Coordinates of C-alpha atoms in Angstrom, one line a residue:
M1 CA 82.3 118.7 83.1
P2 CA 80.3 118.3 86.3
L3 CA 80.7 115.2 88.4
I4 CA 78.4 112.4 87.4
P5 CA 76.8 109.5 89.3
L6 CA 78.3 106.0 89.2
K7 CA 75.6 104.3 87.3
P8 CA 76.4 105.7 83.8
V9 CA 80.0 104.7 84.2
L10 CA 79.2 101.2 85.2
D11 CA 76.5 100.8 82.5
A12 CA 79.2 101.5 79.9
A13 CA 81.6 99.0 81.5
R14 CA 78.9 96.3 81.5
A15 CA 77.9 97.0 78.0
H16 CA 81.4 97.0 76.5
G17 CA 83.0 94.3 78.6
Y18 CA 85.7 96.0 80.5
A19 CA 86.2 96.9 84.2
Q20 CA 86.4 100.3 85.8
G21 CA 89.1 100.8 88.4
A22 CA 87.9 102.7 91.5
F23 CA 90.8 104.4 93.3
N24 CA 90.9 105.7 96.9
V25 CA 92.3 109.2 97.5
N26 CA 93.1 110.8 100.9
A27 CA 94.4 114.3 99.9
V28 CA 93.6 117.0 97.3
C29 CA 96.9 116.3 95.4
Q30 CA 96.0 112.6 95.2
A31 CA 92.6 113.5 93.6
K32 CA 94.3 115.8 91.2
A33 CA 96.8 113.2 90.1
A34 CA 94.2 110.5 89.8
I35 CA 92.1 112.6 87.4
E36 CA 95.1 113.7 85.4
V37 CA 96.2 110.1 84.7
H38 CA 92.7 109.1 83.7
E39 CA 92.7 112.1 81.3
M40 CA 96.0 110.9 79.8
F41 CA 94.4 107.5 79.0
R42 CA 91.0 109.0 78.0
S43 CA 89.4 106.8 80.7
P44 CA 86.3 107.5 82.9
A45 CA 87.4 108.1 86.5
I46 CA 86.0 106.8 89.8
L47 CA 87.6 108.5 92.8
Q48 CA 86.8 107.0 96.2
G49 CA 86.9 108.5 99.6
A50 CA 86.4 106.0 102.4
D51 CA 84.2 107.0 105.3
L52 CA 87.2 107.4 107.6
A53 CA 89.1 109.2 104.8
N54 CA 86.5 111.9 105.1
A55 CA 87.4 112.2 108.8
F56 CA 91.1 112.5 107.9
M57 CA 90.3 115.1 105.2
G58 CA 88.3 116.9 107.9
G59 CA 91.5 117.4 110.0
R60 CA 91.3 114.4 112.2
A61 CA 94.8 112.8 112.3
D62 CA 93.4 109.9 114.4
F63 CA 90.7 109.3 111.8
A64 CA 89.7 106.0 113.3
N65 CA 88.1 108.1 116.0
G66 CA 86.6 110.6 113.5
T67 CA 83.2 112.2 114.4
I68 CA 80.4 113.0 112.1
E69 CA 81.5 116.6 112.3
D70 CA 85.0 115.6 111.0
K71 CA 83.4 113.6 108.2
I72 CA 81.2 116.6 107.2
R73 CA 84.2 118.9 107.0
G74 CA 86.3 116.3 105.1
A75 CA 83.5 115.4 102.6
A76 CA 83.2 119.2 101.8
N77 CA 87.0 119.5 101.4
I78 CA 87.5 116.6 99.0
G79 CA 84.1 117.3 97.3
A80 CA 85.1 120.8 96.5
A81 CA 88.5 119.8 95.1
V82 CA 87.2 116.9 93.0
R83 CA 84.4 119.0 91.7
R84 CA 86.8 121.7 90.7
F85 CA 89.2 119.3 88.9
A86 CA 86.2 117.5 87.2
E87 CA 84.7 120.7 85.8
A88 CA 88.0 121.3 83.9
S89 CA 88.3 117.7 82.8
P90 CA 87.3 116.2 79.4
V91 CA 86.6 112.8 81.0
P92 CA 83.6 111.8 83.2
V93 CA 84.5 111.8 86.9
V94 CA 82.6 110.1 89.8
L95 CA 83.2 110.8 93.5
H96 CA 82.2 107.7 95.4
L97 CA 81.9 107.1 99.2
D98 CA 83.6 103.8 100.1
H99 CA 82.4 101.8 103.1
G100 CA 79.8 104.2 104.5
H101 CA 78.4 102.5 107.6
D102 CA 75.2 104.5 108.4
L103 CA 72.8 107.1 106.9
K104 CA 74.6 110.0 108.7
S105 CA 77.8 109.2 107.0
V106 CA 76.0 108.9 103.6
I107 CA 74.2 112.2 104.1
A108 CA 77.6 113.9 105.0
A109 CA 79.1 112.6 101.8
I110 CA 76.2 113.6 99.6
D111 CA 76.0 117.1 101.1
G112 CA 79.8 117.4 100.5
G113 CA 79.4 116.7 96.8
Y114 CA 79.7 112.9 96.5
T115 CA 77.8 111.6 93.5
S116 CA 77.8 108.0 94.5
V117 CA 77.8 106.2 97.9
M118 CA 78.4 102.7 99.2
I119 CA 76.6 101.5 102.3
D120 CA 78.3 98.6 103.9
G121 CA 75.8 96.5 105.9
S122 CA 77.6 93.3 105.2
A123 CA 78.3 92.6 108.9
L124 CA 74.6 92.8 109.7
P125 CA 72.1 89.9 109.4
F126 CA 70.7 89.7 105.9
E127 CA 67.3 91.4 106.5
E128 CA 68.9 94.2 108.5
N129 CA 71.5 94.7 105.7
K130 CA 68.6 95.0 103.2
E131 CA 66.7 97.4 105.4
L132 CA 69.7 99.7 105.9
T133 CA 70.6 99.6 102.2
R134 CA 67.1 100.3 101.1
E135 CA 66.9 103.3 103.4
V136 CA 70.1 104.7 101.8
V137 CA 68.8 104.0 98.3
R138 CA 65.6 105.9 98.9
Y139 CA 67.6 108.9 100.2
A140 CA 70.3 108.8 97.5
H141 CA 68.2 108.1 94.5
A142 CA 65.9 111.0 95.3
R143 CA 69.0 113.2 94.8
G144 CA 70.3 111.3 91.7
V145 CA 73.1 109.7 93.6
S146 CA 74.0 106.1 92.8
V147 CA 74.3 103.4 95.5
E148 CA 76.5 100.4 96.0
G149 CA 75.7 97.8 98.6
E150 CA 77.6 94.8 99.9
L151 CA 76.7 91.2 100.5
G152 CA 79.2 88.7 101.9
V153 CA 82.2 89.4 104.1
L154 CA 85.8 90.0 103.0
A155 CA 88.6 89.0 105.3
G156 CA 91.4 91.5 106.0
V157 CA 91.6 95.0 107.4
E158 CA 91.0 98.4 105.7
D159 CA 90.4 101.4 108.0
D160 CA 87.6 100.2 110.3
V161 CA 86.5 97.3 108.0
S162 CA 87.9 94.2 109.6
S163 CA 87.2 90.4 109.5
L164 CA 89.4 87.4 110.2
T165 CA 87.4 85.2 107.7
S166 CA 85.5 85.5 104.5
T167 CA 81.9 84.6 103.9
Y168 CA 81.3 84.1 100.2
T169 CA 78.3 85.7 98.6
D170 CA 75.3 83.4 97.9
P171 CA 74.2 84.1 94.3
L172 CA 70.5 83.6 95.0
A173 CA 70.7 85.8 98.1
A174 CA 72.4 88.4 95.9
V175 CA 69.6 88.5 93.4
E176 CA 67.0 88.9 96.2
F177 CA 69.1 91.6 97.8
I178 CA 69.4 93.6 94.6
R179 CA 65.7 93.2 93.7
D180 CA 64.6 94.3 97.1
T181 CA 67.0 97.2 97.7
K182 CA 67.3 98.6 94.1
V183 CA 71.0 99.1 94.4
D184 CA 73.0 100.1 91.3
A185 CA 76.0 98.0 92.2
L186 CA 76.8 95.2 94.6
A187 CA 80.1 94.4 96.2
I188 CA 80.5 90.7 96.5
S189 CA 82.8 88.3 98.3
Y190 CA 84.5 85.8 96.0
G191 CA 88.1 85.5 97.3
T192 CA 89.5 89.0 97.5
M193 CA 90.7 90.5 100.8
H194 CA 91.2 94.0 102.3
G195 CA 94.6 95.2 103.2
P196 CA 98.2 94.4 101.9
A197 CA 98.4 90.8 103.3
K198 CA 96.1 88.8 101.1
G199 CA 98.2 85.6 101.0
K200 CA 100.2 84.1 98.2
D201 CA 98.7 82.8 95.0
V202 CA 95.1 83.8 95.7
K203 CA 92.6 82.1 93.4
L204 CA 89.3 83.9 92.9
R205 CA 86.0 82.0 92.8
R206 CA 84.9 83.4 89.5
E207 CA 81.9 81.1 89.5
I208 CA 80.3 83.3 92.1
P209 CA 80.0 86.5 89.9
T210 CA 79.2 84.3 86.9
A211 CA 76.3 82.7 88.7
I212 CA 75.0 86.1 90.0
R213 CA 75.2 87.6 86.6
E214 CA 73.3 84.7 85.0
C215 CA 70.6 84.8 87.7
L216 CA 70.2 88.6 87.2
L217 CA 69.8 88.1 83.5
H218 CA 67.2 85.4 84.0
A219 CA 65.3 87.7 86.4
G220 CA 65.6 90.7 84.1
I221 CA 67.4 92.8 86.8
E222 CA 70.3 95.2 86.1
C223 CA 73.1 95.6 88.5
A224 CA 76.9 96.0 88.3
L225 CA 79.1 93.7 90.4
V226 CA 82.0 95.1 92.4
S227 CA 85.3 93.6 93.5
H228 CA 86.6 95.1 96.8
G229 CA 90.0 94.3 98.3
S230 CA 91.5 94.0 94.9
S231 CA 94.9 95.7 95.2
T232 CA 97.7 93.8 93.4
V233 CA 100.4 94.8 95.9
P234 CA 103.3 94.9 93.4
A235 CA 106.3 93.1 94.8
H236 CA 108.8 95.7 93.5
L237 CA 107.1 98.4 95.6
V238 CA 107.4 96.4 98.8
E239 CA 111.0 95.5 98.0
E240 CA 111.9 99.2 97.3
I241 CA 110.2 100.4 100.5
N242 CA 112.3 97.9 102.5
R243 CA 115.5 98.9 100.7
L244 CA 114.7 102.5 101.7
G245 CA 114.4 101.7 105.4
G246 CA 111.0 100.3 105.6
S247 CA 110.0 97.0 107.2
V248 CA 107.0 95.6 105.4
A249 CA 106.4 91.9 105.7
G250 CA 103.9 89.4 104.4
A251 CA 102.5 91.7 101.7
H252 CA 100.9 89.9 98.8
G253 CA 98.1 91.1 96.5
I254 CA 95.6 89.6 94.1
P255 CA 97.4 88.3 91.0
V256 CA 96.7 90.5 88.0
A257 CA 95.7 87.5 85.9
E258 CA 93.0 86.6 88.5
L259 CA 91.5 90.1 88.3
T260 CA 91.5 90.3 84.5
A261 CA 89.8 86.9 84.4
A262 CA 87.1 88.1 86.7
I263 CA 86.0 90.8 84.2
P264 CA 84.3 88.5 81.7
A265 CA 82.9 86.6 84.7
G266 CA 80.8 89.7 85.5
I267 CA 83.0 92.1 87.5
S268 CA 82.6 95.8 86.4
K269 CA 84.2 97.8 89.1
I270 CA 87.5 96.9 90.8
N271 CA 88.5 98.8 94.0
V272 CA 92.2 99.6 94.7
D273 CA 93.7 101.4 97.6
T274 CA 96.8 99.6 98.9
D275 CA 98.7 99.8 95.6
I276 CA 98.4 103.6 95.8
R277 CA 99.5 103.7 99.4
L278 CA 102.6 101.6 98.5
A279 CA 103.6 103.7 95.6
V280 CA 103.2 107.0 97.5
T281 CA 105.1 105.6 100.6
R282 CA 108.0 104.4 98.4
N283 CA 108.2 107.8 96.7
L284 CA 108.2 109.6 100.1
R285 CA 110.9 107.4 101.5
E286 CA 112.9 107.9 98.3
L287 CA 112.5 111.7 98.4
F288 CA 113.8 112.0 102.0
R289 CA 116.6 109.6 101.4
S290 CA 117.8 111.4 98.2
R291 CA 117.3 114.9 99.8
P292 CA 118.4 114.6 103.4
E293 CA 118.2 118.3 103.8
L294 CA 114.4 118.0 103.8
M295 CA 114.7 116.4 107.3
R296 CA 115.7 119.9 108.5
S297 CA 112.9 121.7 106.7
A298 CA 110.6 123.8 108.8
S299 CA 107.6 122.8 106.6
V300 CA 108.2 119.1 105.8
G301 CA 110.8 117.9 108.2
A302 CA 108.2 116.5 110.5
V303 CA 106.8 114.4 107.6
G304 CA 110.3 112.8 107.3
E305 CA 110.5 112.1 111.0
L306 CA 107.1 110.3 111.0
I307 CA 108.3 108.2 108.1
E308 CA 111.5 107.2 109.9
Q309 CA 109.6 106.4 113.1
Q310 CA 107.2 104.0 111.4
P311 CA 109.1 101.6 109.2
A312 CA 106.2 99.1 108.9
Q313 CA 103.6 101.8 108.0
V314 CA 102.5 102.0 104.3
D315 CA 99.5 104.3 104.8
P316 CA 100.7 107.8 103.9
R317 CA 98.0 109.3 106.1
A318 CA 100.3 108.4 109.0
F319 CA 102.9 110.8 107.7
L320 CA 101.0 113.7 106.3
P321 CA 99.3 115.5 109.3
P322 CA 102.3 118.0 109.5
I323 CA 101.1 119.4 106.1
Y324 CA 97.4 119.3 106.8
P325 CA 96.6 122.5 104.8
T326 CA 98.1 120.8 101.8
V327 CA 96.2 117.6 102.4
M328 CA 92.8 119.3 103.0
R329 CA 92.9 122.3 100.6
G330 CA 95.8 121.7 98.3
E331 CA 97.9 124.6 99.6
V332 CA 101.6 124.5 98.5
P333 CA 103.4 127.3 100.5
D334 CA 107.0 126.6 99.5
E335 CA 109.3 124.4 97.4
D336 CA 109.8 121.8 100.1
V337 CA 106.0 121.1 100.3
A338 CA 106.0 121.2 96.5
A339 CA 108.6 118.4 96.5
V340 CA 106.4 116.2 98.8
V341 CA 103.3 116.9 96.7
A342 CA 105.2 115.9 93.5
A343 CA 106.3 112.7 95.1
I344 CA 102.7 111.9 96.1
E345 CA 101.3 112.7 92.7
A346 CA 103.9 110.6 90.9
G347 CA 103.0 107.6 93.1
V348 CA 99.3 107.9 92.5
K349 CA 99.9 108.2 88.7
E350 CA 102.2 105.1 88.7
A351 CA 99.7 102.9 90.6
V352 CA 96.5 104.2 88.9
G353 CA 97.9 104.4 85.4
S354 CA 99.1 100.8 85.2
L355 CA 95.7 99.5 86.4
V356 CA 93.6 101.7 84.0
V357 CA 95.5 99.9 81.3
T358 CA 95.1 96.5 82.9
F359 CA 91.4 96.8 83.5
G360 CA 90.7 97.9 80.0
S361 CA 89.2 101.4 80.5
V362 CA 91.7 103.2 78.2
G363 CA 89.8 105.3 75.6
R364 CA 86.4 104.5 77.1
A365 CA 85.5 108.0 78.2
P366 CA 83.3 108.8 75.1
L367 CA 81.2 105.7 75.9
V368 CA 79.9 107.1 79.1
E369 CA 76.6 109.0 79.1
R370 CA 77.0 112.4 80.8
A371 CA 73.9 112.2 82.9
G372 CA 73.8 114.6 85.8
L373 CA 72.3 114.3 89.3
A374 CA 69.0 116.0 88.4
E375 CA 68.5 113.8 85.3
M376 CA 69.3 110.7 87.2
A377 CA 66.9 111.6 90.0
E378 CA 64.1 111.9 87.4
R379 CA 65.0 108.5 85.9
Y380 CA 65.1 106.8 89.3
E381 CA 61.7 108.3 90.2
A382 CA 60.2 107.3 86.9
A383 CA 61.5 103.7 87.3
G384 CA 60.3 103.4 90.9
L385 CA 63.8 103.0 92.1

């Protein structure tokens, strides 16, 4: 079926009391694996491409310095792949831009086939954040595309999103922000953190989403609440990476019990990236350790060399530029590349599958209304959104 916007997926999650995982992908094979595991569990699927991930998918290995041209190419690459997989899938699939920072990046994503976008103005003063977010909402809703905003600042590092400290979301400010911008979803700060080093025994301030939800109900406003920086960072993955020659220290995630307790408090979308990075990195290290002849492979040997040279690295994007045609277009020219792709896909399925179960979206695909972009654009216009 065609890709759908985010709003119908989150409407179902809110109505039925579960959370929808949203999983970041950085290669065609990762997108394929993520959709396949959602199909296995009959779950709706939200695939996310971060703003800089679009630059990486556009062929920019140093994606932190990606240009708008890189992002345009990358959005088209991942958009075409996800659209192709979604059309053959029985479950609803959303392609969502994670941490877009300006209207140009949002337009690049939408033109490339994204059906939902996040605009992150959280580092701006409140009124400027509202102004930027409202500008994106006007552009996106006219095309049937859902919009997620952000209010409050998460500590930690993810791509070019970085802060040393957190600023918790003010529930009353959140209601004003949602009312004035007309966003479909709002990412809030309530104790989660970006990156793999979240600290031990994190306790989430569930009273924040609870208060926002109650205030929204009182005001008669609908909006889904989103938990960013929510990777669980499984300890066994870190331990296995280190046994396989890695050197990962200080990696701790959000306890699973804290995340599941946040769902009845009002969280409907939970973003996960690091768990996938860890599972894929472990699998790649394991592959080259178990098959040392791949280090001499003309097609993937350079991937193994990059893994060996960066023991502390857990972001697979640092290892994959030698097989860029595979990353960007899904090309698998030989058995060695096929082995690398299989390792990547298995890592994605391991990380994503466990969280689909944890967050409660198993079997929920039939609950989601299959509303396309044109229909959603008409609804947004009729509602003055």
